[in-house]
CSV table of C-alpha atoms and ligand atoms in Angstrom, one decimal:
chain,number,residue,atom,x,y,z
A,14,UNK,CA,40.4,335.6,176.6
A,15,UNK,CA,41.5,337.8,173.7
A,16,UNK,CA,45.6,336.4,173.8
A,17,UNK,CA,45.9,335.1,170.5
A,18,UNK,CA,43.7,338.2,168.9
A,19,UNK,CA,46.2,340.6,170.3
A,20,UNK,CA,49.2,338.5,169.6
A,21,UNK,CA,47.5,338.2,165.7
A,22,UNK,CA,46.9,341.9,165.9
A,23,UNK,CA,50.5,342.8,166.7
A,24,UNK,CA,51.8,340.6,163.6
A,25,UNK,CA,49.3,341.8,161.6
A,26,UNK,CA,50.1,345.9,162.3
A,27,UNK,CA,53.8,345.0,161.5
A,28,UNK,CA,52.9,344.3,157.5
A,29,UNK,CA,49.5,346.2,157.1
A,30,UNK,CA,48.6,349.9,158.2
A,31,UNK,CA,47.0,349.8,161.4
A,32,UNK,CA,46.7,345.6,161.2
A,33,UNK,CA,43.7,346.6,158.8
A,34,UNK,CA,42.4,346.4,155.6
A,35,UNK,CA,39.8,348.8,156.4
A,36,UNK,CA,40.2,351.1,158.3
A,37,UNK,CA,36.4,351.1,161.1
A,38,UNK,CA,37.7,347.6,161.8
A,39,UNK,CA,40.9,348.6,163.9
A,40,UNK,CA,38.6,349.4,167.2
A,41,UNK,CA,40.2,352.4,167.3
A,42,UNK,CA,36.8,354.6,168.4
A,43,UNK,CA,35.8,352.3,171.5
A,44,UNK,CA,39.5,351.4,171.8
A,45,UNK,CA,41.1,348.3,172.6
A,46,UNK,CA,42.0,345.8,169.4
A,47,UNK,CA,39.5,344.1,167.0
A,48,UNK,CA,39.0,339.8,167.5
A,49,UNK,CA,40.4,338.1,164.7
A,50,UNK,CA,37.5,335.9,163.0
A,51,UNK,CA,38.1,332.0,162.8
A,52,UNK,CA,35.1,331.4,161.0
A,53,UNK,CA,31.1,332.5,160.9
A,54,UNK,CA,28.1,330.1,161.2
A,55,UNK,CA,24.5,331.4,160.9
A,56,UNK,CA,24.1,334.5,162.9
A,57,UNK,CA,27.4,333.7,164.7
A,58,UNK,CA,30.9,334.5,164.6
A,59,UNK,CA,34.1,332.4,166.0
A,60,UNK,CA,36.9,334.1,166.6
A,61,UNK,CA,40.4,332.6,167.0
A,62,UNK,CA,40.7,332.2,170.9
A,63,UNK,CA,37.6,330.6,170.3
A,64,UNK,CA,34.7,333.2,171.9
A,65,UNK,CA,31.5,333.0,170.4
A,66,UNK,CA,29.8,336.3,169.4
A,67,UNK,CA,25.8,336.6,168.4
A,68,UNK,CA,26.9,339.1,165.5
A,69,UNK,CA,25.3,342.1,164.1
A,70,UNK,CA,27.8,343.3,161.8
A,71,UNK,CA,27.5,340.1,159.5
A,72,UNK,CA,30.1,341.7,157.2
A,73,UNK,CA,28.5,345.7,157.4
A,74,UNK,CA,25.6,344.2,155.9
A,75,UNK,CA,25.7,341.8,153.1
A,76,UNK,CA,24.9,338.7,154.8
A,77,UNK,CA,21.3,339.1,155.2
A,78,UNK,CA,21.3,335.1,155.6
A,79,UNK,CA,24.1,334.8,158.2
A,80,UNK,CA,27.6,333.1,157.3
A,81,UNK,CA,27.3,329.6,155.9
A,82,UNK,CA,24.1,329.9,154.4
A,83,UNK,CA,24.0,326.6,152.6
A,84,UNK,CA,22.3,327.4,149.0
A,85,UNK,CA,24.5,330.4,148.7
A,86,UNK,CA,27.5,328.5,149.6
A,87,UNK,CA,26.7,325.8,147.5
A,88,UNK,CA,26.4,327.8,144.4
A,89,UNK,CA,29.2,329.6,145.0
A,90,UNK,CA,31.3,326.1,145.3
A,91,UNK,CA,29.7,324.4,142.0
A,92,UNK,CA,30.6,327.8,139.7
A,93,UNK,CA,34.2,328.4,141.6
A,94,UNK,CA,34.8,324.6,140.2
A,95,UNK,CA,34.0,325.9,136.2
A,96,UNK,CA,36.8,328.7,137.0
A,97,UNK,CA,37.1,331.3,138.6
A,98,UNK,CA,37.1,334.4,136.3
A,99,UNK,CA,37.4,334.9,132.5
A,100,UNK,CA,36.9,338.4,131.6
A,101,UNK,CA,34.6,337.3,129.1
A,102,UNK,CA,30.6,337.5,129.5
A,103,UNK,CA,28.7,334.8,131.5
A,104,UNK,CA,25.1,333.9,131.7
A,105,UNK,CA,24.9,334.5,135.2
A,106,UNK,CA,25.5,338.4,135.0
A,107,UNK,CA,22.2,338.7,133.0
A,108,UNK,CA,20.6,336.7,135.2
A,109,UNK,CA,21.4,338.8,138.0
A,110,UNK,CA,20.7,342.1,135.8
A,111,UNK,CA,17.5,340.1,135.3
A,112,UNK,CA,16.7,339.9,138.9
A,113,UNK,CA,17.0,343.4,139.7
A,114,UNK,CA,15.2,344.9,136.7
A,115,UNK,CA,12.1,343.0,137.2
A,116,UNK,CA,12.3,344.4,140.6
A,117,UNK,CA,12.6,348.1,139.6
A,118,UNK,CA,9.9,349.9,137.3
A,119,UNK,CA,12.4,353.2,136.9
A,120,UNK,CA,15.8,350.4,136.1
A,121,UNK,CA,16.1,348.8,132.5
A,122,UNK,CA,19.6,348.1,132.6
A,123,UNK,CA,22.0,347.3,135.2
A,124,UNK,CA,26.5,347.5,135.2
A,125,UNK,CA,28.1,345.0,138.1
A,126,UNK,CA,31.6,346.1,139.5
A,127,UNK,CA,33.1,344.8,142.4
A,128,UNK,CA,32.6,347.3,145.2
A,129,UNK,CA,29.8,350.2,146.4
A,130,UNK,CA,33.3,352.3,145.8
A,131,UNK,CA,33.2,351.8,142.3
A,132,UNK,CA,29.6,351.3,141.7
A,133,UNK,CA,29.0,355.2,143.2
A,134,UNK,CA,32.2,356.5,141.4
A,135,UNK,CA,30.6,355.4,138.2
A,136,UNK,CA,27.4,356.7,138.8
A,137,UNK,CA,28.6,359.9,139.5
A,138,UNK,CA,30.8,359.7,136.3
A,139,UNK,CA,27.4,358.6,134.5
A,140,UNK,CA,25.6,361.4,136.3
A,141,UNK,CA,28.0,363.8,135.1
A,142,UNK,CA,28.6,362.6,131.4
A,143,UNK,CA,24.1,362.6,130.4
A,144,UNK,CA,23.9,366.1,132.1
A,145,UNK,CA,27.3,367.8,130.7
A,146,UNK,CA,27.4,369.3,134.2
A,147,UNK,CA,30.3,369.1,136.8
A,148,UNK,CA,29.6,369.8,140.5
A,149,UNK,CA,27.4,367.0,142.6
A,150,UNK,CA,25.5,367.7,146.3
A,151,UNK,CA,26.3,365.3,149.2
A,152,UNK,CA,25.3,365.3,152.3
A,153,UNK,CA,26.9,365.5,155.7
A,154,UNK,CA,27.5,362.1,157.1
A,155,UNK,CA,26.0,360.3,154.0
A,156,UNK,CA,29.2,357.7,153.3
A,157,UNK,CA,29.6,356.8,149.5
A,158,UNK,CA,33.0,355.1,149.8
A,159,UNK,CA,36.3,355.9,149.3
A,160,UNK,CA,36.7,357.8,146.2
A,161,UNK,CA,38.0,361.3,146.2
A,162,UNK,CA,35.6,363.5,145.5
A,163,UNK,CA,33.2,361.9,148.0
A,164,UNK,CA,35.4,361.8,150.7
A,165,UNK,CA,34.3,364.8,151.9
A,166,UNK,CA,32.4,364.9,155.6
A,167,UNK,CA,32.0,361.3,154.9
A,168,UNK,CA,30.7,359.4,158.3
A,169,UNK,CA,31.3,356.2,159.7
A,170,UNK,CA,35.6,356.0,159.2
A,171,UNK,CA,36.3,359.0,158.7
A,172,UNK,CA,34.1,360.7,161.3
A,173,UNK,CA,35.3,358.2,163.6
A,174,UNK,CA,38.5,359.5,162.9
A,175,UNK,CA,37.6,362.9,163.2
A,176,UNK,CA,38.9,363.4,159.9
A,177,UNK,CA,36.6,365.8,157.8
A,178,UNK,CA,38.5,365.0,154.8
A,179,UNK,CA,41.5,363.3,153.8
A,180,UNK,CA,45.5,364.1,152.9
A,181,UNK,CA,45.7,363.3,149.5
A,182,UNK,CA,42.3,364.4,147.9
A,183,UNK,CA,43.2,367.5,146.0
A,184,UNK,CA,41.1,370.2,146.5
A,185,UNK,CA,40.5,370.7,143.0
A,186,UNK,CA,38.6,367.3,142.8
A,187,UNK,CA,37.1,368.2,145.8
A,188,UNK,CA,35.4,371.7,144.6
A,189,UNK,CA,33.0,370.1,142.9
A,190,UNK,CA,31.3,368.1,145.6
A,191,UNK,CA,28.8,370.6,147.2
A,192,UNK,CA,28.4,369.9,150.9
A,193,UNK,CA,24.6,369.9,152.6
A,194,UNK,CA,23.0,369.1,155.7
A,195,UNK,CA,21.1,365.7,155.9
A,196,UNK,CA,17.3,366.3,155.7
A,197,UNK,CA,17.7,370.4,155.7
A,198,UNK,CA,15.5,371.7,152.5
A,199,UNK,CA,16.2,375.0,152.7
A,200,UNK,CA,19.8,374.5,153.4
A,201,UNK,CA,19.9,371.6,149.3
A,202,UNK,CA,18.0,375.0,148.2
A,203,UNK,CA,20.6,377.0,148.8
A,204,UNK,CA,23.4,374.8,146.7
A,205,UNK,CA,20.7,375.0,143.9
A,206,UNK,CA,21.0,379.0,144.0
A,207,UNK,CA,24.9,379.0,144.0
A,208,UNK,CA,25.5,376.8,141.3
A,209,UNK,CA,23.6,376.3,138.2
A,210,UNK,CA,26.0,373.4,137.1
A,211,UNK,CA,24.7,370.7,139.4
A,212,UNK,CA,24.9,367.2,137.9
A,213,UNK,CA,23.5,365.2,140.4
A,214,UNK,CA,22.8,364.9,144.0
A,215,UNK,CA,23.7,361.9,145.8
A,216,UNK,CA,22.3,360.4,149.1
A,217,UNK,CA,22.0,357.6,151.2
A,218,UNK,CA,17.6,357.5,151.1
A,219,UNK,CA,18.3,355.9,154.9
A,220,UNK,CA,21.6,357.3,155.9
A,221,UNK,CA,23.4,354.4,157.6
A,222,UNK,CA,26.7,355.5,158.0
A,223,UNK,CA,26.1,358.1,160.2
A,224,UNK,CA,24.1,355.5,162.5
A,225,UNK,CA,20.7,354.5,161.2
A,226,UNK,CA,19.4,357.9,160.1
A,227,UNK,CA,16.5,358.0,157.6
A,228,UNK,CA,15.8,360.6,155.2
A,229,UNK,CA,13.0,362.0,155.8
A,230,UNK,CA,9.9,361.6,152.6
A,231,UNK,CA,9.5,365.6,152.6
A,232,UNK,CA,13.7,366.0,152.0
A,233,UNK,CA,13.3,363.0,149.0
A,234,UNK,CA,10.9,364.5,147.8
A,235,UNK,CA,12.6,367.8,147.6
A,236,UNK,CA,15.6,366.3,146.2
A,237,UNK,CA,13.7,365.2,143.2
A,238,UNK,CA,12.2,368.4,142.8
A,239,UNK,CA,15.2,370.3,142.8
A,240,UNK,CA,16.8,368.1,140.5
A,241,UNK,CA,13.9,367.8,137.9
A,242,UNK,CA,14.1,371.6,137.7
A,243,UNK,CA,17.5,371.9,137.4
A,244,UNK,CA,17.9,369.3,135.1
A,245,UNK,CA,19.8,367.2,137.2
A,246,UNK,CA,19.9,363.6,138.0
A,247,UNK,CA,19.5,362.1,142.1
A,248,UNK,CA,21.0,359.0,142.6
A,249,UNK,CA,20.2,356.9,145.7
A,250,UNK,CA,22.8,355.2,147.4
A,251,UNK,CA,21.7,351.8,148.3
A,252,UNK,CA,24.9,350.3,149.0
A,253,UNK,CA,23.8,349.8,152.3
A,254,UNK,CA,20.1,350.1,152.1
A,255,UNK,CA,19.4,347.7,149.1
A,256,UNK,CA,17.8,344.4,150.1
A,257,UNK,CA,18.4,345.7,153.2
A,258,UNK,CA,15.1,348.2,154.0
A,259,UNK,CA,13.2,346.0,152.3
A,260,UNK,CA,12.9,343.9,149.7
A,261,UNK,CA,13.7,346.9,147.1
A,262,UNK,CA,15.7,349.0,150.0
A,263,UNK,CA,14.5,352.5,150.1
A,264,UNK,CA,13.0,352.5,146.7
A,265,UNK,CA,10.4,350.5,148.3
A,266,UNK,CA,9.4,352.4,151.3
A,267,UNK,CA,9.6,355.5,149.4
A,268,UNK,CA,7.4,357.0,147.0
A,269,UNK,CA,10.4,359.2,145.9
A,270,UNK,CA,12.3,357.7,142.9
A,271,UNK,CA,16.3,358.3,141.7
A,272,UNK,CA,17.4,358.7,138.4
A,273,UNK,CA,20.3,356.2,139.0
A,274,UNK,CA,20.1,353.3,142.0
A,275,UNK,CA,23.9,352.1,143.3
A,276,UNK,CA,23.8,348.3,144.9
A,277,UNK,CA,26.5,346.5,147.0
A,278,UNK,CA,26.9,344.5,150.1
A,279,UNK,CA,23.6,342.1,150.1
A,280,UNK,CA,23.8,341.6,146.2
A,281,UNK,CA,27.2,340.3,146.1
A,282,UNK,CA,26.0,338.0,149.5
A,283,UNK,CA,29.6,338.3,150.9
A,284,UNK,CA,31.4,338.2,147.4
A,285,UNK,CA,33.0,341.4,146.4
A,286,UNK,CA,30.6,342.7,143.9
A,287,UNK,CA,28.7,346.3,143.8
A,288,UNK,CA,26.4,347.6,140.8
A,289,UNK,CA,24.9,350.7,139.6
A,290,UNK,CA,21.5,350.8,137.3
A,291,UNK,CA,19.5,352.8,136.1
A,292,UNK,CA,16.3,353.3,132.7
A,293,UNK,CA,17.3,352.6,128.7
A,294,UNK,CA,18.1,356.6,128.4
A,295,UNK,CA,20.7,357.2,131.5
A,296,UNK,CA,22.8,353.5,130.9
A,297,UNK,CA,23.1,353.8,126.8
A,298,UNK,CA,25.3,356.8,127.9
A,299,UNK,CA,27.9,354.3,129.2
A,300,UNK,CA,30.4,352.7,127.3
A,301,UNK,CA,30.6,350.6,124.9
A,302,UNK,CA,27.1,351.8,123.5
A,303,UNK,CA,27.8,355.6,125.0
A,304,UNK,CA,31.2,357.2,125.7
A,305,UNK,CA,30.9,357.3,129.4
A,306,UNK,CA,33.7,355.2,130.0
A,307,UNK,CA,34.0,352.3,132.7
A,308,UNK,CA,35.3,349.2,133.1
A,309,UNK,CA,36.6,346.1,135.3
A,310,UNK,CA,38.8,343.1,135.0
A,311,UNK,CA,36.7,341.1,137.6
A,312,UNK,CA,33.7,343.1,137.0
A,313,UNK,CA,30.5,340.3,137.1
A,314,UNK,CA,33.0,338.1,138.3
A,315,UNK,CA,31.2,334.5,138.0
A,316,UNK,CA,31.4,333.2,142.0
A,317,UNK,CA,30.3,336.5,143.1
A,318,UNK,CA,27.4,336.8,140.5
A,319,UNK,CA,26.4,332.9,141.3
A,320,UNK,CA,26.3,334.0,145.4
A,321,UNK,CA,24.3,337.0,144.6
A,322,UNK,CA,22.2,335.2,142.2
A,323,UNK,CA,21.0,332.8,144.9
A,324,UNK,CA,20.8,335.3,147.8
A,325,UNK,CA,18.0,337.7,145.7
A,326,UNK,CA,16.2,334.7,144.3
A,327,UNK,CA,15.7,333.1,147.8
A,328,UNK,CA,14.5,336.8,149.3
A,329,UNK,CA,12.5,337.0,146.5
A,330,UNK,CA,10.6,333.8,146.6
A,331,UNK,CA,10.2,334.2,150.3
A,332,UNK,CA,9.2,338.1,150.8
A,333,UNK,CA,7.6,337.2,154.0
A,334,UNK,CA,11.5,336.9,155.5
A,335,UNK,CA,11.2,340.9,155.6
A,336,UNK,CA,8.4,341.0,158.2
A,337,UNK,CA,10.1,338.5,160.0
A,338,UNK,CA,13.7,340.3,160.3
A,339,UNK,CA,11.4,344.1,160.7
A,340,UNK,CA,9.9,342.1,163.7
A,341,UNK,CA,13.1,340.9,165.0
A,342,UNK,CA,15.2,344.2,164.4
A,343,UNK,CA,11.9,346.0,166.5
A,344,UNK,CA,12.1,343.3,169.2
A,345,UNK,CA,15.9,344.1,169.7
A,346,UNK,CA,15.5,347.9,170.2
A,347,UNK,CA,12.7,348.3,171.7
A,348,UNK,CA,14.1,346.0,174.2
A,349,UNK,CA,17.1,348.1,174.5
A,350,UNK,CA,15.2,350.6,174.9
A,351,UNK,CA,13.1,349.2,177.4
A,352,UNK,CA,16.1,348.6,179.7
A,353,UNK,CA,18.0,352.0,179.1
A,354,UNK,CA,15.2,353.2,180.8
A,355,UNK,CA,14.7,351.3,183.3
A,356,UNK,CA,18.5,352.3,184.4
A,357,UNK,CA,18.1,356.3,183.4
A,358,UNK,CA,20.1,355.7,180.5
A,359,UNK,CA,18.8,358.0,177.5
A,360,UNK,CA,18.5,356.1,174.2
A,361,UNK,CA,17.0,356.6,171.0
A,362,UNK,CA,16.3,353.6,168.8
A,363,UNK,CA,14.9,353.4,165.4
A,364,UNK,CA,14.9,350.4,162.6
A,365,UNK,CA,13.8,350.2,158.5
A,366,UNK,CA,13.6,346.2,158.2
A,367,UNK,CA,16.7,344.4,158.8
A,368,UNK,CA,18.6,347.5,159.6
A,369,UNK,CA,18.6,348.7,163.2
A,370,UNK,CA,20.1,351.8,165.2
A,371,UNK,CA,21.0,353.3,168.8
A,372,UNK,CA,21.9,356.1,170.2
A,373,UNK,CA,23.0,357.1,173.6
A,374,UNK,CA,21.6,360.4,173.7
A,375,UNK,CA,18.5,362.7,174.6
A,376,UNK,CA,16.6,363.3,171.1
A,377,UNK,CA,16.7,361.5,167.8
A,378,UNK,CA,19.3,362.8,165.6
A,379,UNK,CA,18.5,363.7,161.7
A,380,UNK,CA,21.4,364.6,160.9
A,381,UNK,CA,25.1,364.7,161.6
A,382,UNK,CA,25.6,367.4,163.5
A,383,UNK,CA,23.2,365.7,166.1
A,384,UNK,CA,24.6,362.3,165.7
A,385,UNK,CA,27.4,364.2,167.2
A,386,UNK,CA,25.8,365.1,170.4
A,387,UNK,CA,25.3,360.9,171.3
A,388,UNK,CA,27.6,359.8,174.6
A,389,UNK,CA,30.6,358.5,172.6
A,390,UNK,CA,32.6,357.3,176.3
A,391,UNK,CA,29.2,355.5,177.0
A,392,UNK,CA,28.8,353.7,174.1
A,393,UNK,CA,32.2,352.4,173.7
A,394,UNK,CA,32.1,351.0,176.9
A,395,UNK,CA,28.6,349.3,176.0
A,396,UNK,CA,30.7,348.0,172.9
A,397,UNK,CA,33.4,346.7,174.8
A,398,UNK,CA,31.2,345.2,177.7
A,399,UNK,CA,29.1,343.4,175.4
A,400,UNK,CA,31.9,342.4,173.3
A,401,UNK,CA,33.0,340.3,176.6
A,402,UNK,CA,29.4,338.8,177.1
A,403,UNK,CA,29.8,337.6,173.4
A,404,UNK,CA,27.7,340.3,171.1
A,405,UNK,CA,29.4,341.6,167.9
A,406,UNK,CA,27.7,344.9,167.5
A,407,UNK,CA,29.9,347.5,165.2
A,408,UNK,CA,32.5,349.1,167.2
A,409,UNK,CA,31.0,352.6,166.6
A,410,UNK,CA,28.0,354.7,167.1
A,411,UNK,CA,28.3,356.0,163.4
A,412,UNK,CA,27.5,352.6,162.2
A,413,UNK,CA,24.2,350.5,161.3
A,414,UNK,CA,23.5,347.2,162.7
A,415,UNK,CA,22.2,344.4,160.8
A,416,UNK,CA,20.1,341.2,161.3
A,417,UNK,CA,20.3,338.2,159.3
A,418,UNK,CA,16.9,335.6,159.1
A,419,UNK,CA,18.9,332.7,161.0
A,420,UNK,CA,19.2,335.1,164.5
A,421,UNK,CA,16.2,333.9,167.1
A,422,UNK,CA,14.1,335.4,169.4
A,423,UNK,CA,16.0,333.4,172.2
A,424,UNK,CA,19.2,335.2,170.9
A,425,UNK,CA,17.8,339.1,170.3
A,426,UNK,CA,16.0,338.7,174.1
A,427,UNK,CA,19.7,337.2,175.6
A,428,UNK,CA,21.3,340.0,173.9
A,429,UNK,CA,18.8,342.6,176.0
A,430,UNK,CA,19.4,340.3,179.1
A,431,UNK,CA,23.0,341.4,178.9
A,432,UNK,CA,22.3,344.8,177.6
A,433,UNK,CA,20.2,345.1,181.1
A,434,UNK,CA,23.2,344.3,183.5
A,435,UNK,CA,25.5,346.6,181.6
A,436,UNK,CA,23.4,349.6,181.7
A,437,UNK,CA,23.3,349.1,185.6
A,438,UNK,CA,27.1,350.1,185.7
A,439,UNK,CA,27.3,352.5,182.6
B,504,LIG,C1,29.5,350.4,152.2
B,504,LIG,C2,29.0,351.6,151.5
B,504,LIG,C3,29.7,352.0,150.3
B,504,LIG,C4,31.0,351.5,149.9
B,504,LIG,O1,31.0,350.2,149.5
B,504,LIG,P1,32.3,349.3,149.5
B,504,LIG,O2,31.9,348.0,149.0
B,504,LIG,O3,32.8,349.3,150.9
B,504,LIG,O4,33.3,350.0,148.6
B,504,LIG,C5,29.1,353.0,149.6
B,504,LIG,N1,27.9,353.5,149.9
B,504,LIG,C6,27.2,353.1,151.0
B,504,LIG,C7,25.9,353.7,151.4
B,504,LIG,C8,27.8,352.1,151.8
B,504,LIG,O5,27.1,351.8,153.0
């Protein structure tokens, strides 16, 4: 049932590295090889043999209103007619900007790119040019994308691959990042007391690339406080968590604010497109007003803007679609739950709105060290098992699931149906 997948598979690792373009999508921690997608419709994905999966993945997370949602992909056709890029400014990028900064009391000004890569590259470059300083703090497990100096104990990929770092990172780029455990004060403290030339700290304010592990509001706290007294700046990593949490990500179940905020995934609605943003002060730093320099051929690229435009305006005329997918994440895992122990299976659960998280082991993990502890062989044999019944969860237990508004009750309480009969073998 997965012929032409494997055959597409084979061709495709003859003319790209592992028959990926990144890299978690291989398979290669619950084995076997990845379907290859024919298309997506609402909360479900075709894939060429033609098996239907209920999918949580929806892209790692930027499809908050499943594949083919019809306003977004009718804005994105009507502006890919007027051209597709022109390297010159558009309306729709301030629009956008517009969006967000209403949203945000501590943003005034907002910088699209076109990944999370390059939004939390250039933050830390920001970071680093206001405060004249050079080393940053990140934590264990916290994933910030690929550039160098953050690939360091970075989660998801990498920890899948076991690979604590990577070949071709100097170790001179690397010296600056300052490695800390997730949600240990004493231990962020202690990187305070051995260097005094800390320009930021960065963190994922709901870790989701270790599997969904939230900060907790003591540790944000502490990260401000740490920063504000060493006249540093803490930027929070909402790649992942923006739009995602809730309607303002973390910033909005927190009472802990960052300096700088870093957006991807649900702004860009499936279009390539990440942002950074921060107040008047920290963003007139940046170049063309500051020196800070950083810049992008496709940067606010039109389509992409027009996609993201549509997705924030609809989530924000209809904030009620939060409760609705907090509901629906809750409904899933606690009905996992439910049935792991019914069939002695331990499992630990937890959600923050659409964003939901499992783990096959005894006691909640807060941090990665613990996350390390889960039942690896287990859950890659849930993945694969499920996989077969037709549920797309993300083919490792260092990643976050997602669920998008058109996924229904009947779906989440078919998914836990299956979820039951696995567990009886696992
Ligand atoms: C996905 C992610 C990134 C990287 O974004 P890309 O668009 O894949 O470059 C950075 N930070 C976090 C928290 C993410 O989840």
């Amino acid at each position: 049932m997965f012929n032409k997948s494997i055959k597409a598979y084979e061709e495709a690792c003859e003319v790209i590295p592992g028959g990926v373009d990144s890299p978690v999508r291989a398979f290669k921690s619950v084995g076997g090889t990845p379907p290859f997608i024919e298309k997506g419709e609402g909360a479900y994905l075709f894939d060429i043999d033609g098996n239907k999966y209920l999918d949580f993945v929806q892209s790692w997370g930027p499809l908050i209103f499943g594949h083919c949602d019809k306003d977004i992909e009718n804005a994105v056709i009507e502006t890919a007619k007027k051209g597709l890029s022109f390297g010159a400014p558009t309306v729709l990028e301030t629009q956008l900007a517009n969006e967000i900064v209403e949203m945000f009391e501590n943003i005034d000004k907002v910088r699209f790119v076109s990944s999370g890569t390059e939004a939390v590259m250039s933050a830390i470059r920001l970071a680093r040019g206001v405060t004249g300083k050079n080393d940053i703090v990140k934590f264990e497990g916290c994933y910030h994308g690929h550039s160098d100096s953050l690939l360091v104990q970075a989660g998801s990929g990498m920890a899948t691959f076991g690979s604590p770092s990577s070949p071709g990172v100097p170790a001179d780029l690397t010296k600056h990042t300052l490695l800390c455990e997730y949600n240990n004060i004493e231990n962020l403290k202690k990187c305070f007391t051995d260097s005094s030339d800390i320009a930021c700290i960065i963190i994922e304010p709901i870790a989701g690339n270790m599997g969904l592990v939230p900060a907790d509001e003591e540790f944000l706290k502490a990260c401000r406080e740490l920063c504000d007294a060493n006249n540093a700046l803490l930027i929070f990593d909402e790649v992942m968590s923006g739009f995602r949490a809730s309607l303002k990500g973390a910033s909005g179940i927190s009472k802990t604010k960052a300096d700088i905020i870093t957006f991807g995934k649900v702004i860009g609605a499936g279009m390539p497109v990440g942002a950074f943003a921060s107040n008047k002060r920290i963003m007139g730093y940046l170049s063309p007003d500051g020196t800070v320099y950083q810049a992008g051929t496709l940067s606010g690229n039109p389509v992409a803007m027009a996609a993201g435009l549509v997705s924030l305006r609809k989530l924000k005329a209809n904030p009620e679609i939060y409760d609705d997918l907090s509901v629906k994440a809750l409904r899933l895992v606690n009905g996992l739950k439910r049935v792991a122990n019914e069939n002695n299976i331990p499992l630990q659960v937890n959600t923050r709105g659409s964003m939901f998280g499992f783990f096959f082991c005894e006691k909640e993990p807060k941090n990665f060290k613990e996350v390390g502890f889960c039942d690896f062989k287990r859950f890659a044999t849930f993945h694969h098992e499920m996989l077969k019944k037709g549920f797309y969860f993300a083919c490792s237990q260092y990643e976050t699931g997602f669920i998008c508004t058109k996924i229904t009750n009947e779906d989440i309480d078919a998914c836990i149906n299956a979820a039951n009969q696995i567990m009886k073998n696992l």
